[in-house]
PDB file of C-alpha atoms in Angstrom:
ATOM      1  CA  GLN A   1     108.227  99.456 116.093  1.00  0.00           C
ATOM      2  CA  LYS A   2     105.622  98.387 113.575  1.00  0.00           C
ATOM      3  CA  GLU A   3     107.338  97.097 110.460  1.00  0.00           C
ATOM      4  CA  VAL A   4     106.670  95.715 107.020  1.00  0.00           C
ATOM      5  CA  GLU A   5     109.507  93.694 105.527  1.00  0.00           C
ATOM      6  CA  GLN A   6     110.187  92.844 101.895  1.00  0.00           C
ATOM      7  CA  ASN A   7     113.191  91.440 100.080  1.00  0.00           C
ATOM      8  CA  SER A   8     114.521  94.364  98.056  1.00  0.00           C
ATOM      9  CA  GLY A   9     115.705  92.181  95.182  1.00  0.00           C
ATOM     10  CA  PRO A  10     116.206  92.551  92.333  1.00  0.00           C
ATOM     11  CA  LEU A  11     114.081  89.498  91.588  1.00  0.00           C
ATOM     12  CA  SER A  12     114.678  88.304  88.053  1.00  0.00           C
ATOM     13  CA  VAL A  13     112.023  86.101  86.417  1.00  0.00           C
ATOM     14  CA  PRO A  14     111.842  84.802  82.808  1.00  0.00           C
ATOM     15  CA  GLU A  15     108.963  86.026  80.680  1.00  0.00           C
ATOM     16  CA  GLY A  16     105.968  83.718  80.988  1.00  0.00           C
ATOM     17  CA  ALA A  17     106.999  82.338  84.387  1.00  0.00           C
ATOM     18  CA  ILE A  18     105.395  82.964  87.783  1.00  0.00           C
ATOM     19  CA  ALA A  19     106.803  85.799  89.889  1.00  0.00           C
ATOM     20  CA  SER A  20     106.405  85.386  93.648  1.00  0.00           C
ATOM     21  CA  LEU A  21     106.718  88.426  95.916  1.00  0.00           C
ATOM     22  CA  ASN A  22     106.681  88.116  99.693  1.00  0.00           C
ATOM     23  CA  CYS A  23     105.998  90.400 102.637  1.00  0.00           C
ATOM     24  CA  THR A  24     105.946  89.966 106.411  1.00  0.00           C
ATOM     25  CA  TYR A  25     104.519  92.373 108.967  1.00  0.00           C
ATOM     26  CA  SER A  26     104.960  92.833 112.671  1.00  0.00           C
ATOM     27  CA  ASP A  27     101.555  94.155 113.854  1.00  0.00           C
ATOM     28  CA  ARG A  28      99.404  91.113 114.598  1.00  0.00           C
ATOM     29  CA  GLY A  29      96.308  93.335 114.779  1.00  0.00           C
ATOM     30  CA  SER A  30      96.556  94.476 111.145  1.00  0.00           C
ATOM     31  CA  GLN A  31      93.419  93.823 109.099  1.00  0.00           C
ATOM     32  CA  SER A  32      94.037  95.245 105.620  1.00  0.00           C
ATOM     33  CA  PHE A  33      96.813  94.453 103.183  1.00  0.00           C
ATOM     34  CA  PHE A  34      97.655  96.002  99.836  1.00  0.00           C
ATOM     35  CA  TRP A  35     100.034  95.494  96.939  1.00  0.00           C
ATOM     36  CA  TYR A  36     101.101  98.494  94.890  1.00  0.00           C
ATOM     37  CA  ARG A  37     103.139  98.620  91.684  1.00  0.00           C
ATOM     38  CA  GLN A  38     105.466 101.556  91.144  1.00  0.00           C
ATOM     39  CA  TYR A  39     107.264 102.338  87.922  1.00  0.00           C
ATOM     40  CA  SER A  40     110.428 104.418  88.152  1.00  0.00           C
ATOM     41  CA  GLY A  41     109.632 108.097  88.746  1.00  0.00           C
ATOM     42  CA  LYS A  42     105.885 107.469  89.058  1.00  0.00           C
ATOM     43  CA  SER A  43     103.489 107.232  91.964  1.00  0.00           C
ATOM     44  CA  PRO A  44     102.328 103.827  93.258  1.00  0.00           C
ATOM     45  CA  GLU A  45      99.201 102.276  91.805  1.00  0.00           C
ATOM     46  CA  LEU A  46      97.044  99.692  93.545  1.00  0.00           C
ATOM     47  CA  ILE A  47      97.292  96.130  92.211  1.00  0.00           C
ATOM     48  CA  MET A  48      95.478  94.068  94.823  1.00  0.00           C
ATOM     49  CA  PHE A  49      94.000  94.292  98.283  1.00  0.00           C
ATOM     50  CA  ILE A  50      93.155  91.436 100.652  1.00  0.00           C
ATOM     51  CA  TYR A  51      91.452  91.391 104.024  1.00  0.00           C
ATOM     52  CA  SER A  52      90.783  87.685 104.744  1.00  0.00           C
ATOM     53  CA  ASN A  53      93.023  84.659 105.094  1.00  0.00           C
ATOM     54  CA  GLY A  54      93.471  82.654 101.913  1.00  0.00           C
ATOM     55  CA  ASP A  55      93.832  83.517  98.255  1.00  0.00           C
ATOM     56  CA  LYS A  56      92.307  86.288  96.178  1.00  0.00           C
ATOM     57  CA  GLU A  57      92.648  86.197  92.393  1.00  0.00           C
ATOM     58  CA  ASP A  58      92.311  89.034  89.886  1.00  0.00           C
ATOM     59  CA  GLY A  59      93.402  88.211  86.361  1.00  0.00           C
ATOM     60  CA  ARG A  60      97.082  87.253  86.367  1.00  0.00           C
ATOM     61  CA  PHE A  61      97.495  88.373  89.979  1.00  0.00           C
ATOM     62  CA  THR A  62      96.868  86.349  93.153  1.00  0.00           C
ATOM     63  CA  ALA A  63      97.260  87.747  96.645  1.00  0.00           C
ATOM     64  CA  GLN A  64      97.734  85.304  99.515  1.00  0.00           C
ATOM     65  CA  LEU A  65      97.278  86.135 103.209  1.00  0.00           C
ATOM     66  CA  ASN A  66      98.202  84.121 106.288  1.00  0.00           C
ATOM     67  CA  LYS A  67      97.472  86.185 109.405  1.00  0.00           C
ATOM     68  CA  ALA A  68      98.739  83.489 111.787  1.00  0.00           C
ATOM     69  CA  SER A  69     102.158  83.657 110.129  1.00  0.00           C
ATOM     70  CA  GLN A  70     101.858  87.419 109.510  1.00  0.00           C
ATOM     71  CA  TYR A  71     102.673  86.875 105.879  1.00  0.00           C
ATOM     72  CA  VAL A  72     101.222  88.199 102.642  1.00  0.00           C
ATOM     73  CA  SER A  73     102.357  87.400  99.116  1.00  0.00           C
ATOM     74  CA  LEU A  74     101.654  88.356  95.514  1.00  0.00           C
ATOM     75  CA  LEU A  75     101.881  85.926  92.626  1.00  0.00           C
ATOM     76  CA  ILE A  76     102.062  87.159  89.042  1.00  0.00           C
ATOM     77  CA  ARG A  77     101.323  84.464  86.458  1.00  0.00           C
ATOM     78  CA  ASP A  78     102.490  84.615  82.832  1.00  0.00           C
ATOM     79  CA  SER A  79     104.910  87.419  83.676  1.00  0.00           C
ATOM     80  CA  GLN A  80     105.286  90.114  81.021  1.00  0.00           C
ATOM     81  CA  PRO A  81     108.111  92.630  80.491  1.00  0.00           C
ATOM     82  CA  SER A  82     105.590  95.350  81.416  1.00  0.00           C
ATOM     83  CA  ASP A  83     105.392  93.802  84.898  1.00  0.00           C
ATOM     84  CA  SER A  84     108.967  94.973  85.538  1.00  0.00           C
ATOM     85  CA  ALA A  85     108.587  97.489  88.379  1.00  0.00           C
ATOM     86  CA  THR A  86     108.951  97.866  92.122  1.00  0.00           C
ATOM     87  CA  TYR A  87     106.185  96.188  94.126  1.00  0.00           C
ATOM     88  CA  LEU A  88     105.281  97.712  97.466  1.00  0.00           C
ATOM     89  CA  CYS A  89     103.518  95.821 100.216  1.00  0.00           C
ATOM     90  CA  ALA A  90     101.378  98.014 102.482  1.00  0.00           C
ATOM     91  CA  VAL A  91      99.685  97.142 105.758  1.00  0.00           C
ATOM     92  CA  ARG A  92      97.034  99.255 107.435  1.00  0.00           C
ATOM     93  CA  MET A  93      97.946  99.842 111.052  1.00  0.00           C
ATOM     94  CA  ALA A  94      96.430 102.103 113.696  1.00  0.00           C
ATOM     95  CA  ASP A  95      98.241 105.205 112.424  1.00  0.00           C
ATOM     96  CA  GLY A  96      97.720 104.632 108.722  1.00  0.00           C
ATOM     97  CA  LEU A  97      99.343 102.670 105.941  1.00  0.00           C
ATOM     98  CA  THR A  98     102.858 101.371 106.558  1.00  0.00           C
ATOM     99  CA  PHE A  99     104.827 100.457 103.444  1.00  0.00           C
ATOM    100  CA  GLY A 100     107.643  98.018 102.936  1.00  0.00           C
ATOM    101  CA  LYS A 101     110.721  99.169 101.026  1.00  0.00           C
ATOM    102  CA  GLY A 102     109.556  97.306  97.946  1.00  0.00           C
ATOM    103  CA  THR A 103     110.838  94.477  95.775  1.00  0.00           C
ATOM    104  CA  HIS A 104     112.359  95.361  92.412  1.00  0.00           C
ATOM    105  CA  LEU A 105     111.053  92.843  89.857  1.00  0.00           C
ATOM    106  CA  ILE A 106     112.729  92.330  86.482  1.00  0.00           C
ATOM    107  CA  ILE A 107     111.019  90.223  83.820  1.00  0.00           C
ATOM    108  CA  GLN A 108     113.568  88.923  81.341  1.00  0.00           C
ATOM    109  CA  PRO A 109     112.306  88.661  77.727  1.00  0.00           C
TER     110      PRO A 109
ATOM    111  CA  ASP B   1      87.142 113.094  87.530  1.00  0.00           C
ATOM    112  CA  GLY B   2      87.874 112.387  91.175  1.00  0.00           C
ATOM    113  CA  GLY B   3      91.435 112.224  92.307  1.00  0.00           C
ATOM    114  CA  ILE B   4      94.373 113.753  94.086  1.00  0.00           C
ATOM    115  CA  THR B   5      96.322 116.625  92.608  1.00  0.00           C
ATOM    116  CA  GLN B   6      99.808 117.519  93.696  1.00  0.00           C
ATOM    117  CA  SER B   7     101.624 120.620  92.562  1.00  0.00           C
ATOM    118  CA  PRO B   8     104.106 121.508  91.399  1.00  0.00           C
ATOM    119  CA  LYS B   9     105.485 118.405  89.703  1.00  0.00           C
ATOM    120  CA  TYR B  10     109.053 119.702  90.048  1.00  0.00           C
ATOM    121  CA  LEU B  11     110.294 122.159  92.670  1.00  0.00           C
ATOM    122  CA  PHE B  12     113.697 123.660  93.331  1.00  0.00           C
ATOM    123  CA  ARG B  13     114.662 125.047  96.710  1.00  0.00           C
ATOM    124  CA  LYS B  14     117.566 127.222  97.644  1.00  0.00           C
ATOM    125  CA  GLU B  15     119.462 126.629 100.845  1.00  0.00           C
ATOM    126  CA  GLY B  16     117.661 128.131 103.854  1.00  0.00           C
ATOM    127  CA  GLN B  17     114.358 128.544 102.042  1.00  0.00           C
ATOM    128  CA  ASN B  18     110.947 127.217 103.052  1.00  0.00           C
ATOM    129  CA  VAL B  19     108.810 125.703 100.303  1.00  0.00           C
ATOM    130  CA  THR B  20     105.228 124.460 100.313  1.00  0.00           C
ATOM    131  CA  LEU B  21     103.937 121.463  98.372  1.00  0.00           C
ATOM    132  CA  SER B  22     100.269 121.436  97.511  1.00  0.00           C
ATOM    133  CA  CYS B  23      97.924 118.439  97.786  1.00  0.00           C
ATOM    134  CA  GLU B  24      94.219 118.664  96.934  1.00  0.00           C
ATOM    135  CA  GLN B  25      91.658 115.837  96.728  1.00  0.00           C
ATOM    136  CA  ASN B  26      88.059 115.773  95.561  1.00  0.00           C
ATOM    137  CA  LEU B  27      87.367 112.205  96.692  1.00  0.00           C
ATOM    138  CA  ASN B  28      85.668 113.320  99.928  1.00  0.00           C
ATOM    139  CA  HIS B  29      88.271 111.316 101.851  1.00  0.00           C
ATOM    140  CA  ASP B  30      88.768 111.982 105.536  1.00  0.00           C
ATOM    141  CA  ALA B  31      92.375 110.842 105.880  1.00  0.00           C
ATOM    142  CA  MET B  32      95.365 112.310 104.060  1.00  0.00           C
ATOM    143  CA  TYR B  33      99.047 111.433 104.198  1.00  0.00           C
ATOM    144  CA  TRP B  34     102.443 112.732 103.150  1.00  0.00           C
ATOM    145  CA  TYR B  35     105.229 110.303 102.286  1.00  0.00           C
ATOM    146  CA  ARG B  36     108.826 110.835 101.307  1.00  0.00           C
ATOM    147  CA  GLN B  37     110.651 108.488  98.937  1.00  0.00           C
ATOM    148  CA  ASP B  38     114.401 108.488  98.347  1.00  0.00           C
ATOM    149  CA  PRO B  39     116.009 106.724  95.368  1.00  0.00           C
ATOM    150  CA  GLY B  40     115.722 102.953  95.696  1.00  0.00           C
ATOM    151  CA  GLN B  41     113.836 103.272  98.972  1.00  0.00           C
ATOM    152  CA  GLY B  42     110.296 102.673 100.144  1.00  0.00           C
ATOM    153  CA  LEU B  43     107.807 105.242 101.388  1.00  0.00           C
ATOM    154  CA  ARG B  44     108.378 106.908 104.737  1.00  0.00           C
ATOM    155  CA  LEU B  45     105.495 108.642 106.507  1.00  0.00           C
ATOM    156  CA  ILE B  46     106.024 112.323 107.272  1.00  0.00           C
ATOM    157  CA  TYR B  47     102.617 113.449 108.570  1.00  0.00           C
ATOM    158  CA  TYR B  48      99.044 112.232 108.424  1.00  0.00           C
ATOM    159  CA  SER B  49      95.645 113.714 109.174  1.00  0.00           C
ATOM    160  CA  GLN B  50      92.494 111.740 109.859  1.00  0.00           C
ATOM    161  CA  ILE B  51      90.138 114.710 110.255  1.00  0.00           C
ATOM    162  CA  VAL B  52      90.088 118.438 109.589  1.00  0.00           C
ATOM    163  CA  ASN B  53      92.109 120.568 112.028  1.00  0.00           C
ATOM    164  CA  ASP B  54      93.977 117.547 113.349  1.00  0.00           C
ATOM    165  CA  PHE B  55      97.214 115.901 112.232  1.00  0.00           C
ATOM    166  CA  GLN B  56      99.860 113.579 113.622  1.00  0.00           C
ATOM    167  CA  LYS B  57     103.595 113.199 113.124  1.00  0.00           C
ATOM    168  CA  GLY B  58     104.814 110.221 111.210  1.00  0.00           C
ATOM    169  CA  ASP B  59     108.234 108.588 111.343  1.00  0.00           C
ATOM    170  CA  ILE B  60     110.232 111.480 109.852  1.00  0.00           C
ATOM    171  CA  ALA B  61     108.358 114.694 110.750  1.00  0.00           C
ATOM    172  CA  GLU B  62     111.396 116.762 111.759  1.00  0.00           C
ATOM    173  CA  GLY B  63     111.908 119.723 109.437  1.00  0.00           C
ATOM    174  CA  TYR B  64     108.378 119.516 108.017  1.00  0.00           C
ATOM    175  CA  SER B  65     105.060 121.125 108.894  1.00  0.00           C
ATOM    176  CA  VAL B  66     101.473 120.652 107.700  1.00  0.00           C
ATOM    177  CA  SER B  67      98.010 122.122 108.084  1.00  0.00           C
ATOM    178  CA  ARG B  68      94.536 120.702 107.526  1.00  0.00           C
ATOM    179  CA  GLU B  69      92.140 123.632 107.465  1.00  0.00           C
ATOM    180  CA  LYS B  70      89.913 122.074 104.815  1.00  0.00           C
ATOM    181  CA  LYS B  71      88.978 118.453 104.139  1.00  0.00           C
ATOM    182  CA  GLU B  72      90.184 118.749 100.559  1.00  0.00           C
ATOM    183  CA  SER B  73      93.613 120.220 101.240  1.00  0.00           C
ATOM    184  CA  PHE B  74      96.724 119.035 103.087  1.00  0.00           C
ATOM    185  CA  PRO B  75      99.747 121.210 102.202  1.00  0.00           C
ATOM    186  CA  LEU B  76     103.252 120.246 103.302  1.00  0.00           C
ATOM    187  CA  THR B  77     105.909 122.847 104.100  1.00  0.00           C
ATOM    188  CA  VAL B  78     109.526 121.802 103.906  1.00  0.00           C
ATOM    189  CA  THR B  79     111.345 124.133 106.241  1.00  0.00           C
ATOM    190  CA  SER B  80     114.982 125.202 106.313  1.00  0.00           C
ATOM    191  CA  ALA B  81     115.395 122.880 109.296  1.00  0.00           C
ATOM    192  CA  GLN B  82     115.134 119.899 106.935  1.00  0.00           C
ATOM    193  CA  LYS B  83     118.800 119.447 106.028  1.00  0.00           C
ATOM    194  CA  ASN B  84     118.384 116.893 103.267  1.00  0.00           C
ATOM    195  CA  PRO B  85     115.081 117.656 101.530  1.00  0.00           C
ATOM    196  CA  THR B  86     115.904 116.376  98.043  1.00  0.00           C
ATOM    197  CA  ALA B  87     113.412 113.553  97.462  1.00  0.00           C
ATOM    198  CA  PHE B  88     110.174 112.500  95.785  1.00  0.00           C
ATOM    199  CA  TYR B  89     107.143 113.544  97.865  1.00  0.00           C
ATOM    200  CA  LEU B  90     103.855 111.691  97.615  1.00  0.00           C
ATOM    201  CA  CYS B  91     100.475 112.695  98.969  1.00  0.00           C
ATOM    202  CA  ALA B  92      97.769 110.092  99.503  1.00  0.00           C
ATOM    203  CA  SER B  93      94.248 109.882 100.837  1.00  0.00           C
ATOM    204  CA  THR B  94      91.972 107.122 102.116  1.00  0.00           C
ATOM    205  CA  GLY B  95      88.244 106.864 102.660  1.00  0.00           C
ATOM    206  CA  THR B  96      86.831 104.207 104.960  1.00  0.00           C
ATOM    207  CA  VAL B  97      88.980 102.434 107.530  1.00  0.00           C
ATOM    208  CA  ASN B  98      90.056  99.517 105.345  1.00  0.00           C
ATOM    209  CA  ALA B  99      90.139 101.365 102.054  1.00  0.00           C
ATOM    210  CA  GLU B 100      93.228 101.579  99.918  1.00  0.00           C
ATOM    211  CA  ALA B 101      95.282 104.740  99.510  1.00  0.00           C
ATOM    212  CA  PHE B 102      95.005 106.837  96.377  1.00  0.00           C
ATOM    213  CA  PHE B 103      98.149 108.720  95.418  1.00  0.00           C
ATOM    214  CA  GLY B 104      98.847 111.995  93.706  1.00  0.00           C
ATOM    215  CA  GLN B 105     101.419 112.195  90.922  1.00  0.00           C
ATOM    216  CA  GLY B 106     104.145 113.312  93.295  1.00  0.00           C
ATOM    217  CA  THR B 107     106.424 116.335  93.610  1.00  0.00           C
ATOM    218  CA  ARG B 108     110.133 116.004  93.003  1.00  0.00           C
ATOM    219  CA  LEU B 109     111.994 118.476  95.213  1.00  0.00           C
ATOM    220  CA  THR B 110     115.613 119.364  94.552  1.00  0.00           C
ATOM    221  CA  VAL B 111     117.890 121.630  96.576  1.00  0.00           C
ATOM    222  CA  VAL B 112     120.012 123.920  94.431  1.00  0.00           C
TER     223      VAL B 112
END
């Protein structure tokens, strides 16, 4: 069974701190990795995508990929209350995108 | 504007009734997907289609049916065989192999 695992949380982080979200996946052949943010009752929106090992930065967000360890993470710097949401890790496998269950992030003012 | 449109936003189904959720995209994407999301849960794949006139079952296809007669459209029917259909349904599409998924606004289905 091809799986994507995330800690469901909630993960509570003080405003202004760094939030670190983690994801592991089981399909070693996966090539594309995505982070989505989902507010309650809304559809997911893309935050970051990463295809190569290493770090990819976009504003306050950094995605990190380690294919050997089958691990992908998302760092959010200078966390804001508006970052409070559920973050979904998605991995492209042969039959489409497989999503993790998401990590609920709470930024405490 | 390009995007994915799901309708209706809210849908109520009586016991034993079939209902159809609409999903239309004008992004010229080949692949389309239907996901189900229950409260506090992640997305579970119901069906997906990578080309017109072809579709595959996902992890939870029982009680659902789809068609893909046109590239732009991928409707989902929730049949009476689906015993617990109350959920948030999301349609998505992707372009090239490594491209991200674009989502519609979702349909919230409730059994009354």
